[in-house]
Short mmCIF file of N, CA and C in Angstrom, two decimals:
data_model
loop_
_atom_site.label_atom_id
_atom_site.label_comp_id
_atom_site.label_asym_id
_atom_site.label_seq_id
_atom_site.Cartn_x
_atom_site.Cartn_y
_atom_site.Cartn_z
N MET A 1 2.58 -22.03 31.61
CA MET A 1 3.38 -22.56 30.58
C MET A 1 4.21 -21.56 29.89
N THR A 2 5.52 -21.86 29.88
CA THR A 2 6.59 -20.98 29.30
C THR A 2 6.58 -21.19 27.78
N VAL A 3 6.53 -20.00 27.04
CA VAL A 3 6.61 -20.03 25.59
C VAL A 3 8.05 -19.48 25.23
N GLU A 4 8.70 -20.34 24.42
CA GLU A 4 10.06 -20.03 24.06
C GLU A 4 10.10 -19.15 22.83
N LYS A 5 10.96 -18.16 22.77
CA LYS A 5 11.25 -17.49 21.62
C LYS A 5 12.07 -18.19 20.63
N LEU A 6 11.74 -18.07 19.32
CA LEU A 6 12.48 -18.83 18.40
C LEU A 6 13.95 -18.21 18.14
N SER A 7 14.78 -19.10 17.91
CA SER A 7 16.24 -18.65 17.67
C SER A 7 16.31 -18.08 16.16
N GLU A 8 17.37 -17.50 15.86
CA GLU A 8 17.50 -16.92 14.49
C GLU A 8 17.35 -18.01 13.50
N ASP A 9 17.97 -19.21 13.77
CA ASP A 9 18.01 -20.23 12.80
C ASP A 9 16.61 -20.86 12.71
N GLU A 10 15.86 -20.89 13.79
CA GLU A 10 14.51 -21.44 13.81
C GLU A 10 13.57 -20.36 13.04
N ARG A 11 13.74 -19.13 13.20
CA ARG A 11 13.03 -18.11 12.53
C ARG A 11 13.21 -18.32 11.01
N THR A 12 14.48 -18.44 10.65
CA THR A 12 14.63 -18.59 9.16
C THR A 12 14.11 -19.82 8.63
N SER A 13 14.20 -20.93 9.30
CA SER A 13 13.66 -22.16 8.89
C SER A 13 12.12 -22.11 8.78
N TRP A 14 11.43 -21.64 9.79
CA TRP A 14 10.04 -21.58 9.78
C TRP A 14 9.58 -20.57 8.74
N LEU A 15 10.19 -19.43 8.59
CA LEU A 15 9.72 -18.44 7.65
C LEU A 15 9.78 -18.91 6.25
N SER A 16 10.68 -19.84 5.86
CA SER A 16 10.78 -20.53 4.58
C SER A 16 9.46 -21.30 4.27
N ALA A 17 8.82 -21.80 5.37
CA ALA A 17 7.56 -22.51 5.24
C ALA A 17 6.24 -21.60 5.17
N LEU A 18 6.48 -20.31 5.36
CA LEU A 18 5.52 -19.36 5.32
C LEU A 18 5.80 -18.30 4.18
N PRO A 19 5.68 -18.56 2.98
CA PRO A 19 6.26 -17.72 1.94
C PRO A 19 5.46 -16.31 1.74
N HIS A 20 4.26 -16.21 2.36
CA HIS A 20 3.55 -14.99 2.26
C HIS A 20 3.75 -14.09 3.42
N TRP A 21 4.48 -14.50 4.49
CA TRP A 21 4.70 -13.78 5.49
C TRP A 21 6.25 -13.32 5.53
N SER A 22 6.49 -12.10 6.24
CA SER A 22 7.80 -11.60 6.31
C SER A 22 8.10 -11.22 7.65
N LEU A 23 9.45 -11.15 7.99
CA LEU A 23 9.87 -10.81 9.26
C LEU A 23 9.62 -9.29 9.53
N ALA A 24 9.26 -8.90 10.73
CA ALA A 24 8.96 -7.51 11.08
C ALA A 24 9.62 -7.16 12.46
N ARG A 25 9.69 -6.00 12.82
CA ARG A 25 10.22 -5.59 14.13
C ARG A 25 11.54 -6.25 14.40
N ASP A 26 12.41 -6.16 13.48
CA ASP A 26 13.83 -6.69 13.76
C ASP A 26 13.79 -8.16 14.13
N GLY A 27 12.94 -8.94 13.42
CA GLY A 27 12.89 -10.43 13.63
C GLY A 27 11.99 -10.76 14.78
N GLU A 28 11.40 -9.92 15.51
CA GLU A 28 10.58 -10.20 16.66
C GLU A 28 9.10 -10.53 16.31
N ALA A 29 8.72 -10.39 15.02
CA ALA A 29 7.36 -10.60 14.56
C ALA A 29 7.34 -11.04 13.18
N ILE A 30 6.19 -11.45 12.69
CA ILE A 30 5.89 -11.75 11.28
C ILE A 30 4.69 -11.00 10.87
N GLU A 31 4.59 -10.58 9.63
CA GLU A 31 3.50 -9.83 9.06
C GLU A 31 3.05 -10.34 7.80
N ARG A 32 1.77 -10.06 7.50
CA ARG A 32 1.31 -10.39 6.13
C ARG A 32 0.20 -9.37 5.84
N LYS A 33 0.09 -8.96 4.59
CA LYS A 33 -1.00 -8.09 4.13
C LYS A 33 -1.88 -8.77 3.15
N PHE A 34 -3.18 -8.59 3.30
CA PHE A 34 -4.23 -9.17 2.57
C PHE A 34 -5.01 -8.22 1.84
N GLU A 35 -5.49 -8.52 0.73
CA GLU A 35 -6.45 -7.69 0.00
C GLU A 35 -7.69 -8.48 -0.51
N PHE A 36 -8.79 -7.97 -0.27
CA PHE A 36 -10.11 -8.66 -0.58
C PHE A 36 -10.84 -7.86 -1.59
N ALA A 37 -11.96 -8.39 -2.09
CA ALA A 37 -12.79 -7.74 -3.11
C ALA A 37 -13.42 -6.44 -2.58
N ASP A 38 -13.83 -6.47 -1.25
CA ASP A 38 -14.60 -5.36 -0.62
C ASP A 38 -14.44 -5.52 0.88
N PHE A 39 -15.09 -4.53 1.60
CA PHE A 39 -15.03 -4.51 3.08
C PHE A 39 -15.67 -5.78 3.62
N SER A 40 -16.81 -6.25 3.11
CA SER A 40 -17.50 -7.31 3.63
C SER A 40 -16.69 -8.53 3.69
N GLU A 41 -15.98 -8.79 2.62
CA GLU A 41 -15.08 -9.93 2.55
C GLU A 41 -13.84 -9.83 3.42
N ALA A 42 -13.38 -8.64 3.60
CA ALA A 42 -12.28 -8.42 4.53
C ALA A 42 -12.77 -8.63 5.95
N PHE A 43 -13.94 -8.19 6.23
CA PHE A 43 -14.40 -8.23 7.58
C PHE A 43 -14.82 -9.71 7.94
N ALA A 44 -15.28 -10.46 7.01
CA ALA A 44 -15.66 -11.89 7.16
C ALA A 44 -14.28 -12.63 7.40
N PHE A 45 -13.27 -12.30 6.71
CA PHE A 45 -11.95 -12.97 7.02
C PHE A 45 -11.51 -12.72 8.44
N MET A 46 -11.58 -11.37 8.76
CA MET A 46 -11.16 -10.99 10.18
C MET A 46 -11.98 -11.73 11.24
N THR A 47 -13.20 -12.00 11.01
CA THR A 47 -14.14 -12.71 11.83
C THR A 47 -13.68 -14.13 12.04
N ARG A 48 -13.28 -14.77 10.91
CA ARG A 48 -12.75 -16.14 10.97
C ARG A 48 -11.38 -16.22 11.72
N VAL A 49 -10.61 -15.19 11.46
CA VAL A 49 -9.30 -15.16 12.22
C VAL A 49 -9.58 -14.95 13.73
N ALA A 50 -10.56 -14.12 14.05
CA ALA A 50 -10.84 -13.87 15.52
C ALA A 50 -11.37 -15.18 16.13
N MET A 51 -12.15 -16.01 15.44
CA MET A 51 -12.51 -17.31 15.98
C MET A 51 -11.36 -18.20 16.28
N ILE A 52 -10.41 -18.24 15.39
CA ILE A 52 -9.16 -19.07 15.61
C ILE A 52 -8.40 -18.54 16.80
N ALA A 53 -8.24 -17.24 16.79
CA ALA A 53 -7.52 -16.53 17.92
C ALA A 53 -8.06 -16.87 19.25
N GLU A 54 -9.39 -16.79 19.33
CA GLU A 54 -9.98 -17.06 20.70
C GLU A 54 -9.83 -18.53 21.01
N THR A 55 -9.89 -19.50 20.22
CA THR A 55 -9.68 -20.89 20.59
C THR A 55 -8.31 -21.10 21.02
N ARG A 56 -7.39 -20.42 20.38
CA ARG A 56 -5.90 -20.55 20.71
C ARG A 56 -5.37 -19.62 21.66
N ASP A 57 -6.24 -18.71 22.23
CA ASP A 57 -5.83 -17.68 23.16
C ASP A 57 -4.58 -17.01 22.61
N HIS A 58 -4.51 -16.70 21.33
CA HIS A 58 -3.34 -15.99 20.85
C HIS A 58 -3.94 -15.06 19.76
N HIS A 59 -3.82 -13.73 20.10
CA HIS A 59 -4.51 -12.72 19.33
C HIS A 59 -3.52 -11.95 18.58
N PRO A 60 -3.94 -11.73 17.19
CA PRO A 60 -3.02 -10.96 16.33
C PRO A 60 -3.20 -9.47 16.64
N GLU A 61 -2.16 -8.70 16.15
CA GLU A 61 -2.23 -7.16 15.96
C GLU A 61 -2.61 -7.06 14.64
N TRP A 62 -3.73 -6.22 14.38
CA TRP A 62 -4.09 -6.06 12.93
C TRP A 62 -4.59 -4.68 12.74
N PHE A 63 -4.74 -4.42 11.34
CA PHE A 63 -5.15 -3.09 10.88
C PHE A 63 -6.02 -3.30 9.65
N ASN A 64 -7.14 -2.66 9.57
CA ASN A 64 -8.10 -2.82 8.53
C ASN A 64 -8.45 -1.55 7.97
N VAL A 65 -8.40 -1.32 6.65
CA VAL A 65 -8.99 -0.22 5.91
C VAL A 65 -9.72 -0.75 4.75
N TYR A 66 -10.95 -0.60 4.62
CA TYR A 66 -11.90 -1.03 3.57
C TYR A 66 -11.59 -2.64 3.21
N ASN A 67 -10.80 -2.76 2.12
CA ASN A 67 -10.64 -4.15 1.68
C ASN A 67 -9.26 -4.77 2.10
N ARG A 68 -8.49 -3.99 2.78
CA ARG A 68 -7.13 -4.42 3.14
C ARG A 68 -7.15 -4.73 4.70
N VAL A 69 -6.37 -5.80 4.98
CA VAL A 69 -6.13 -6.32 6.23
C VAL A 69 -4.65 -6.60 6.38
N GLU A 70 -3.99 -6.06 7.49
CA GLU A 70 -2.56 -6.22 7.87
C GLU A 70 -2.53 -7.02 9.20
N ILE A 71 -1.90 -8.06 9.26
CA ILE A 71 -1.80 -8.88 10.47
C ILE A 71 -0.32 -8.99 10.86
N THR A 72 -0.07 -8.76 12.05
CA THR A 72 1.19 -8.84 12.62
C THR A 72 1.08 -9.88 13.82
N LEU A 73 1.97 -10.86 13.83
CA LEU A 73 1.92 -11.98 14.99
C LEU A 73 3.34 -11.79 15.72
N THR A 74 3.12 -11.86 16.97
CA THR A 74 4.35 -11.89 17.89
C THR A 74 3.77 -12.44 19.23
N THR A 75 4.62 -12.99 19.96
CA THR A 75 4.31 -13.52 21.36
C THR A 75 4.97 -12.68 22.46
N HIS A 76 4.01 -11.90 23.00
CA HIS A 76 4.57 -11.02 24.07
C HIS A 76 5.24 -11.77 25.24
N ASP A 77 4.58 -12.92 25.57
CA ASP A 77 5.08 -13.69 26.73
C ASP A 77 6.43 -14.25 26.44
N ALA A 78 6.79 -14.44 25.16
CA ALA A 78 8.19 -14.95 24.79
C ALA A 78 9.21 -13.82 24.51
N GLY A 79 8.57 -12.51 24.42
CA GLY A 79 9.49 -11.46 24.01
C GLY A 79 9.86 -11.35 22.54
N GLY A 80 9.01 -12.04 21.78
CA GLY A 80 9.37 -12.04 20.35
C GLY A 80 8.62 -13.13 19.59
N LEU A 81 9.11 -13.60 18.51
CA LEU A 81 8.44 -14.57 17.60
C LEU A 81 8.64 -15.99 18.26
N SER A 82 7.54 -16.71 18.27
CA SER A 82 7.52 -18.04 18.85
C SER A 82 6.83 -19.11 17.94
N LEU A 83 6.77 -20.27 18.28
CA LEU A 83 6.10 -21.34 17.45
C LEU A 83 4.68 -20.96 17.45
N ARG A 84 4.11 -20.39 18.47
CA ARG A 84 2.64 -20.10 18.52
C ARG A 84 2.37 -19.19 17.32
N ASP A 85 3.15 -18.30 16.96
CA ASP A 85 3.02 -17.35 15.88
C ASP A 85 2.96 -18.11 14.49
N VAL A 86 4.00 -18.96 14.40
CA VAL A 86 4.08 -19.78 13.14
C VAL A 86 2.80 -20.71 12.96
N LYS A 87 2.39 -21.24 14.05
CA LYS A 87 1.06 -22.09 13.98
C LYS A 87 -0.10 -21.26 13.69
N MET A 88 -0.15 -20.00 14.25
CA MET A 88 -1.23 -19.11 13.95
C MET A 88 -1.26 -18.71 12.47
N ALA A 89 -0.13 -18.41 11.94
CA ALA A 89 0.13 -18.02 10.53
C ALA A 89 -0.35 -19.06 9.61
N ARG A 90 -0.06 -20.29 10.04
CA ARG A 90 -0.46 -21.41 9.11
C ARG A 90 -2.02 -21.62 9.06
N LYS A 91 -2.59 -21.38 10.26
CA LYS A 91 -4.05 -21.39 10.35
C LYS A 91 -4.70 -20.31 9.50
N ILE A 92 -4.09 -19.12 9.64
CA ILE A 92 -4.70 -18.02 8.81
C ILE A 92 -4.44 -18.29 7.37
N ASP A 93 -3.36 -18.74 7.01
CA ASP A 93 -3.11 -19.06 5.46
C ASP A 93 -4.05 -20.16 5.01
N ALA A 94 -4.48 -21.13 5.91
CA ALA A 94 -5.42 -22.26 5.51
C ALA A 94 -6.72 -21.65 5.23
N LEU A 95 -7.10 -20.53 5.83
CA LEU A 95 -8.47 -19.94 5.59
C LEU A 95 -8.59 -19.44 4.09
N LEU A 96 -7.40 -19.26 3.50
CA LEU A 96 -7.53 -18.80 2.13
C LEU A 96 -7.24 -19.82 1.06
N ALA A 97 -6.96 -21.10 1.60
CA ALA A 97 -6.67 -22.22 0.58
C ALA A 97 -7.90 -22.68 -0.12
#
């Protein structure tokens, strides 16, 4: 299955629906930073994200230090940002709702 990279107009449109995410890597990815009460809460969040990533076969790039988690989403098969990243970001946001 071919995954299409989003056009500049599509990126702009979708990013407006993801107010907590920002463009990264010259528009080829999106990223968001999270802060939790402590390491356990951050790790529990990462575990929930990992479960979503496995079911979608779409894995984030992330970084964790104590209570902070940084997530970057990009679609390597598309060579940049795709609808898969947008959908993953929405699922991640829903974990915090």
